[in-house]
Coordinates of C-alpha atoms and ligand atoms in Angstrom, one line a residue:
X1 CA 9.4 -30.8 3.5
X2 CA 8.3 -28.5 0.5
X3 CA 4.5 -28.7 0.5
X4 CA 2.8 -27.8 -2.7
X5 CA -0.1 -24.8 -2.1
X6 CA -3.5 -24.8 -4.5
X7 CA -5.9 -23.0 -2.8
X8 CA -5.0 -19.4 -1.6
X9 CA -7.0 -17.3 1.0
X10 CA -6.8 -13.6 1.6
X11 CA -7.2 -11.3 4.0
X12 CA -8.5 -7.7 3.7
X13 CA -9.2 -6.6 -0.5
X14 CA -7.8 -2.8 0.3
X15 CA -5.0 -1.7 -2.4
X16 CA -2.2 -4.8 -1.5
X17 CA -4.9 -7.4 -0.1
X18 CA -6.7 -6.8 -4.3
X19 CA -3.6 -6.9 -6.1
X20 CA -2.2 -10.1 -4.3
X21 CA -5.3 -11.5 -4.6
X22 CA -5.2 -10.6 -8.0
X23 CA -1.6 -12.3 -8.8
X24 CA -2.7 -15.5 -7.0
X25 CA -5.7 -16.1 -9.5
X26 CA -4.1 -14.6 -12.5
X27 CA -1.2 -17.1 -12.0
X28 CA -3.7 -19.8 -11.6
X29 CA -4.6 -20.6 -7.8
X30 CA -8.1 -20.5 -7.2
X31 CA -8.6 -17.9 -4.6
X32 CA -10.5 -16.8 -2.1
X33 CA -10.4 -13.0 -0.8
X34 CA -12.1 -11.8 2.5
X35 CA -13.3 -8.2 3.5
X36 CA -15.1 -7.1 6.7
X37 CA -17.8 -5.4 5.2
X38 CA -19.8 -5.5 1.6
X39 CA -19.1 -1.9 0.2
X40 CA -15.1 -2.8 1.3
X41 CA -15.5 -5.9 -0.7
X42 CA -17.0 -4.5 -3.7
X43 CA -14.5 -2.0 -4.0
X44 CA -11.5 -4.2 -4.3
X45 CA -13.0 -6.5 -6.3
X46 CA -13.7 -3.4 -8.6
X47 CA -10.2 -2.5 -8.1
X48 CA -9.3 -6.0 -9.9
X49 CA -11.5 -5.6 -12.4
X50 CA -10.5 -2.6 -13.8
X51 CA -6.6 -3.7 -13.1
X52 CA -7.2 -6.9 -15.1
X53 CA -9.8 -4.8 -18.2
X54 CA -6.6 -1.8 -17.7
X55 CA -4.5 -4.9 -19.0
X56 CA -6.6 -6.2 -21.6
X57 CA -6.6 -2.4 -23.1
X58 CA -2.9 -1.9 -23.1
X59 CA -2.5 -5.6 -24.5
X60 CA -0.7 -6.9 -21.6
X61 CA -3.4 -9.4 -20.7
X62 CA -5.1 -11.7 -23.0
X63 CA -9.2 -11.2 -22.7
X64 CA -9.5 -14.9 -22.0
X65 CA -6.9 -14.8 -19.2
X66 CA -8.6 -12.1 -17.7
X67 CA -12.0 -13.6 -18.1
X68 CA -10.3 -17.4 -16.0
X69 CA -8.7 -15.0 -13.5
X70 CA -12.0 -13.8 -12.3
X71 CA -13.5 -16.6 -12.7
X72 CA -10.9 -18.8 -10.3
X73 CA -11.2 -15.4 -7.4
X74 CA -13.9 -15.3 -5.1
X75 CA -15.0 -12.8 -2.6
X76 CA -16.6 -13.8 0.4
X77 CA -17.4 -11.8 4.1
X78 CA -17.2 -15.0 5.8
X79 CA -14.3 -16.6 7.7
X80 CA -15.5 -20.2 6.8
X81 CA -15.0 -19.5 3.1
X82 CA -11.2 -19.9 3.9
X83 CA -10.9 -23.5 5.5
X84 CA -9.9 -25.1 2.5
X85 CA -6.6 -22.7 1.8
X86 CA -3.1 -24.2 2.2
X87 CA -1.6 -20.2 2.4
X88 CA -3.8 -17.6 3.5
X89 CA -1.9 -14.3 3.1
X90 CA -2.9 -11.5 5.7
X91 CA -3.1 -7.8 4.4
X92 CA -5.1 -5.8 6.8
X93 CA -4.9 -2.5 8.2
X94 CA -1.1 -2.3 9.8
X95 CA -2.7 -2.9 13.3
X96 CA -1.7 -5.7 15.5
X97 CA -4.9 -5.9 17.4
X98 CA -7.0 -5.6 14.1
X99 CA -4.4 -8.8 12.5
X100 CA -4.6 -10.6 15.5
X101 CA -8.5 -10.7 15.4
X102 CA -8.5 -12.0 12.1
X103 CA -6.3 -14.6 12.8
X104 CA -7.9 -15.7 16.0
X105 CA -11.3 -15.7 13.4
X106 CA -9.3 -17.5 10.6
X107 CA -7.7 -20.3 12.9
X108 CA -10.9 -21.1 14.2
X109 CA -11.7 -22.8 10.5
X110 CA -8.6 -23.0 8.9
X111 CA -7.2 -26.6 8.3
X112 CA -4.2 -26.9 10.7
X113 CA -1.2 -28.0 7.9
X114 CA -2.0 -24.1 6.1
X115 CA 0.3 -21.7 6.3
X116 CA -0.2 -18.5 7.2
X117 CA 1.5 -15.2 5.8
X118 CA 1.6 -11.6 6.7
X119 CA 2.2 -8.9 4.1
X120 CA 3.2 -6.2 6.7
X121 CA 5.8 -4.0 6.1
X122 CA 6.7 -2.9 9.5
X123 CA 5.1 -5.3 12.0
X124 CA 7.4 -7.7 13.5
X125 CA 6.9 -11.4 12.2
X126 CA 7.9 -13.3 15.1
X127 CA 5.3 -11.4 17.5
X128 CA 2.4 -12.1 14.9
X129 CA 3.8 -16.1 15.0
X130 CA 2.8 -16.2 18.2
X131 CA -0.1 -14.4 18.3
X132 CA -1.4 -17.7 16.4
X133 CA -1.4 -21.0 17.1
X134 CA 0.5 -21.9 14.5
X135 CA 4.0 -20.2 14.8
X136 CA 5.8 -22.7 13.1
X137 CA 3.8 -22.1 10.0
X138 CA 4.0 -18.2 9.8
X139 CA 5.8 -15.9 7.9
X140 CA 5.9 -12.6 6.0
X141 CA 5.5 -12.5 2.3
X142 CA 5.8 -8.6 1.5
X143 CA 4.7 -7.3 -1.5
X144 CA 5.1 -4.1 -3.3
X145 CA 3.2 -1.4 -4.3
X146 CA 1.8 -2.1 -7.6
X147 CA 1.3 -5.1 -6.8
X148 CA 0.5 -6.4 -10.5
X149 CA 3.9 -5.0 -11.6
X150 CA 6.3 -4.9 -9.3
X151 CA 8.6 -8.2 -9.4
X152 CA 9.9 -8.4 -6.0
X153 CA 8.0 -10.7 -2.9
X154 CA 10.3 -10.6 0.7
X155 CA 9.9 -13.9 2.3
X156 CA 10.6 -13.3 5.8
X157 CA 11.4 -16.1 8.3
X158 CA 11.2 -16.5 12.3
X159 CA 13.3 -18.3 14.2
X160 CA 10.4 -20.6 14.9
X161 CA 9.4 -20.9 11.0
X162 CA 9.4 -25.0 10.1
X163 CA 11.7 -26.4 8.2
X164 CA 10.3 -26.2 4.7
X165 CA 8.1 -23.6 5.1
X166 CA 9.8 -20.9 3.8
X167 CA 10.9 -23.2 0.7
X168 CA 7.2 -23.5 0.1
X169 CA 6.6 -19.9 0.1
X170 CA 9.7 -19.1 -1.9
X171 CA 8.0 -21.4 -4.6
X172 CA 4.9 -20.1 -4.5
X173 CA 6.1 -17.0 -5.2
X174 CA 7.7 -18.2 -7.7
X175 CA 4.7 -19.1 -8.8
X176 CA 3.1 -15.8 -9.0
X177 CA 6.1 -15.0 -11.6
X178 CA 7.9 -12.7 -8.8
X179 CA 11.5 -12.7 -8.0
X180 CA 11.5 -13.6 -4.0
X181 CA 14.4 -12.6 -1.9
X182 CA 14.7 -13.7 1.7
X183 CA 15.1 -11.8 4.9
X184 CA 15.2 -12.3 8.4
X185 CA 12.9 -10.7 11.2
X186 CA 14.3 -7.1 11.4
X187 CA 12.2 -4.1 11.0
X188 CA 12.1 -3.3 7.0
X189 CA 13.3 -6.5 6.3
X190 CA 15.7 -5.3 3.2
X191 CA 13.6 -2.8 1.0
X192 CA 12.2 -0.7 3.5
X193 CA 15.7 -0.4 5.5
X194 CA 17.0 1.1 2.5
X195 CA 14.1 3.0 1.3
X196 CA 12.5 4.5 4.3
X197 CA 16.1 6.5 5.4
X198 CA 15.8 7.9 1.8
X199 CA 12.8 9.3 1.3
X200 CA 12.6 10.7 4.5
X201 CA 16.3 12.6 3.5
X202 CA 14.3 13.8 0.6
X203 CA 11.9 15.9 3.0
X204 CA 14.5 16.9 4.7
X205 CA 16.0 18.2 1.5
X206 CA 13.3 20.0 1.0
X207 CA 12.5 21.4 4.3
X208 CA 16.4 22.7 4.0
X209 CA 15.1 24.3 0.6
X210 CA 17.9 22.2 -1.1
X211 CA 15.7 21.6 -4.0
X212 CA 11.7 22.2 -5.0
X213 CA 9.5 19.2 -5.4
X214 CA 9.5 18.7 -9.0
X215 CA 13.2 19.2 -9.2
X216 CA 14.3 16.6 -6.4
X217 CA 12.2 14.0 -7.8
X218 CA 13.8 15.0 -11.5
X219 CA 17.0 14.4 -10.4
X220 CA 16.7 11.4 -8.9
X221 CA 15.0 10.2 -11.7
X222 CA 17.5 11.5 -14.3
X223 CA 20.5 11.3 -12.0
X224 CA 20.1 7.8 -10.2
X225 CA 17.6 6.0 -13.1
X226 CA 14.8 5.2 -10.7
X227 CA 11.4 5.0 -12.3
X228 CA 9.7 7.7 -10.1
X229 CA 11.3 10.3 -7.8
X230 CA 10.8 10.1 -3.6
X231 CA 8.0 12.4 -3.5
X232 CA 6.0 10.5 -6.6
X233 CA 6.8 7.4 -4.2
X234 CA 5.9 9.0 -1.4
X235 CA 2.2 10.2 -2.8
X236 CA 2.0 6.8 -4.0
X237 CA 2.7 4.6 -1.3
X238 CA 1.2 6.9 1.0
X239 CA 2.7 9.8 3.4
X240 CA 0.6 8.3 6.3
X241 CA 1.8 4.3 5.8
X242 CA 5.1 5.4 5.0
X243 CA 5.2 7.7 8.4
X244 CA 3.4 5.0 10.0
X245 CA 6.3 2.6 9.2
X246 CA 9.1 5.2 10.0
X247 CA 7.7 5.6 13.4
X248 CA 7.9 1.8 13.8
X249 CA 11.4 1.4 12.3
X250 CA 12.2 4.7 14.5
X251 CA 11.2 2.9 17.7
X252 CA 13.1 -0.5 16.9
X253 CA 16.6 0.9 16.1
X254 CA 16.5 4.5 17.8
X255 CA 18.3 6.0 14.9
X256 CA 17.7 9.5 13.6
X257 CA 17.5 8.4 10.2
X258 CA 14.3 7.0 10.9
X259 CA 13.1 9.0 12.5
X260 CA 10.0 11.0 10.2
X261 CA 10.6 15.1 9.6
X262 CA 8.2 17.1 10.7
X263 CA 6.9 18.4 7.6
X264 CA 5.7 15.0 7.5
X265 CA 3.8 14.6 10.7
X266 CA 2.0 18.2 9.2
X267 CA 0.9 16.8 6.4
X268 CA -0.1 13.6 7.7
X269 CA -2.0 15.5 10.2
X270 CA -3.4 18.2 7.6
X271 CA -5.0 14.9 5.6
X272 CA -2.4 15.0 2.8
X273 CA -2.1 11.4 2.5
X274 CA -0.8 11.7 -1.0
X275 CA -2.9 9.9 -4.4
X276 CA -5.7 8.3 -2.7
X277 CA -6.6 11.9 -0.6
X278 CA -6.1 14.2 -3.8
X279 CA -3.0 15.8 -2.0
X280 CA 0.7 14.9 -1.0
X281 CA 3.4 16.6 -2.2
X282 CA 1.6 16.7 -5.6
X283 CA -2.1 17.8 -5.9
X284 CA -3.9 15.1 -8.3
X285 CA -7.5 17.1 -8.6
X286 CA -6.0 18.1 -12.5
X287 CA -3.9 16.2 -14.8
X288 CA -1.2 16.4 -14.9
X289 CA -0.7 16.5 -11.1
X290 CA 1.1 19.9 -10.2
X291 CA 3.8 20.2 -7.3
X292 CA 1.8 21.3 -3.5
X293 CA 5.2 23.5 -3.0
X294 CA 3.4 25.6 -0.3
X295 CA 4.2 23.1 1.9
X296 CA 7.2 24.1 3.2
X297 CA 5.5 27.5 4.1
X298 CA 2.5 26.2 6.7
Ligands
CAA301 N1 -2.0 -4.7 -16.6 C1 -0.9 -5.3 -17.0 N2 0.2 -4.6 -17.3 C2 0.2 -3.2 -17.1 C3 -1.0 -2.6 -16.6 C4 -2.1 -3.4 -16.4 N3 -3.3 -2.9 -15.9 N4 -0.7 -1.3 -16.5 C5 0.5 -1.1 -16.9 N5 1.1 -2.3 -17.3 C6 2.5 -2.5 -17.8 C7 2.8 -1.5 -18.9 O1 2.3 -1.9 -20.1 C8 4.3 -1.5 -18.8 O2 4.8 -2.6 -19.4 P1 6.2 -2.6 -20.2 O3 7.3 -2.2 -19.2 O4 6.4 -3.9 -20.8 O5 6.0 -1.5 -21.3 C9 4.6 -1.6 -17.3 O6 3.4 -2.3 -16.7 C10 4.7 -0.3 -16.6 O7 3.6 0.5 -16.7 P2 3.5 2.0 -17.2 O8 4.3 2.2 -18.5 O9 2.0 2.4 -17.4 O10 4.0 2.8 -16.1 P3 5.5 3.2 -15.7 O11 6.5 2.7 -16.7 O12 5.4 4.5 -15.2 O13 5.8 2.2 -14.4 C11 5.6 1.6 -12.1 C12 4.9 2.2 -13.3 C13 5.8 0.1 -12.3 C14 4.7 1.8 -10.9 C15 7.0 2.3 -12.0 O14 6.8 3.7 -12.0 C16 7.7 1.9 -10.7 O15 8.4 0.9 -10.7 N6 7.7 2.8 -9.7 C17 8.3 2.5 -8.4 C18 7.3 1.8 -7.5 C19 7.9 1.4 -6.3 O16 9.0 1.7 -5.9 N7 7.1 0.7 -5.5 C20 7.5 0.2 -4.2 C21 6.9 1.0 -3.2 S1 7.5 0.6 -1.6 C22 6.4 -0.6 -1.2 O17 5.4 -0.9 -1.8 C23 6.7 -1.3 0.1 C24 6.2 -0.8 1.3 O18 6.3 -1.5 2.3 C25 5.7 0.6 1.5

């Protein structure tokens, strides 16, 4: 049976744990977001903040609704603060062990009819299930990077998910004003089985010297009509999370087009993590951000 959800809980206030936590009070669910430690905490919730004032500026958000979203989204250290939730929405580091602390923490308070969701992107749903005690009641809800304005939520099921369950997820998505699509348990669910083969051809294309930088991601913005090219994505997602999921999609289906280049494992190693380091494929320390096309020559 379709359960309604009020309260929402969060896990982990990093750049997808503040802007789900974001959606969820903006849409009107109180909410309740948890970080491990106070300078974490602060930063995320700064990260709303100036989301929600970005909003206010550009006229996409009325100053009242921005002033009600903060005031229904709370930030807390402590586990406790969470026992009232009927969804509490994980989005931690991409680390089984680290998730399956925080769940074992969560559990301890959290009422028994919640559900519990897992943002990951590459993790596989069915082994977090039952890593709780609740496996009936768990499954992914993958958002995308921005979370504020990208439409699309995955709901992912298990075979063990309830009946119901995923209906009440769907709708709470719904909720949130995104567009969910459904998918089962398999590595990438839909988005990332598409995407990741891509943009890892695009550093291929470049390693071949097929194209520069600035003139792969111009045409396949221009050519194709996508809103940024692969290497804009790539900086902005990030080149280690988006290696970090190849390598994981790479070991489930043993196919070469998952497998990351090696101009990737470089940079990943050499700290080019893309926006948030200053330096991907494009370095960010002017504006605007100018094409790193040395890369190809370390
Ligand atoms: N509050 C409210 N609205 C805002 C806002 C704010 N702070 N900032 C911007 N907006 C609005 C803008 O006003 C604009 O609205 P209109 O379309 O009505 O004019 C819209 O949001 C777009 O903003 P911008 O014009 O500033 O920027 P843009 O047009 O360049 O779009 C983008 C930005 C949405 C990020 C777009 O470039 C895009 O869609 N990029 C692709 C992103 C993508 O593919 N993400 C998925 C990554 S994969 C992933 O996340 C999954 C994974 O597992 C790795």
């Amino acid at each position: 049976m379709q359960k309604q959800i009020k309260k929402v809980g969060v896990l982990g206030c990093g750049l997808m744990g503040s802007g789900i936590a974001q959606v969820a009070a903006q849409s009107g669910h109180p909410t309740v977001v948890l970080e491990v430690s106070r300078p974490a905490l602060d930063a995320g919730l700064k990260r709303i903040e100036a989301f929600l004032a970005g909003g206010v500026a550009k006229g996409k958000v009325k100053p009242e609704d921005a002033r009600d979203t903060q005031a229904r989204l709370s930030g807390t250290l402590e586990y406790a603060d969470l026992a009232e939730c009927d969804l509490v929405i994980e989005a931690v580091v991409e680390n089984l062990a680290a998730k399956r602390e925080a769940f074992g923490r969560l559990e301890a308070r959290l009422n028994p009819a919640a559900i519990l969701a897992s943002n990951t992107s590459s993790l596989c749903i069915t082994e977090m299930a039952g890593a709780t005690s609740r496996p009936g009641k768990f499954v992914g809800l993958h958002f995308f990077n921005p979370v504020p304005l990208m439409k699309l939520v995955e709901v992912v099921r298990t075979v063990r998910t309830e009946p119901g369950v995923e209906e009440t997820v769907l709708a709470f998505a719904r909720s949130l004003g995104k567009t969910p699509v459904r998918a089962v348990d398999r590595t990438g669910f839909i988005v990332n089985r598409l995407l990741v083969p891509y943009i890892l051809d695009a550093i291929r294309a470049l390693e071949e010297g097929v194209g520069t930088i600035a003139d792969i991601d111009q045409g396949m913005k221009l050519g194709c009509g996508y809103p940024m090219g692969p290497f804009t994505l790539l900086d902005l997602v990030g080149i280690d999370t988006t290696y970090f999921i190849a390598n994981i999609m790479f070991e489930e289906f043993r196919e070469p087009r998952f497998a990351p280049p090696p101009l990737m494992k470089r940079m990943v190693l050499a700290g080019y993590h893309g926006r948030k380091s200053g330096r991907g494929f494009y370095d960010y320390s002017a504006e605007p951000p100018t094409p790193n096309d040395s890369l190809t020559r370390g």
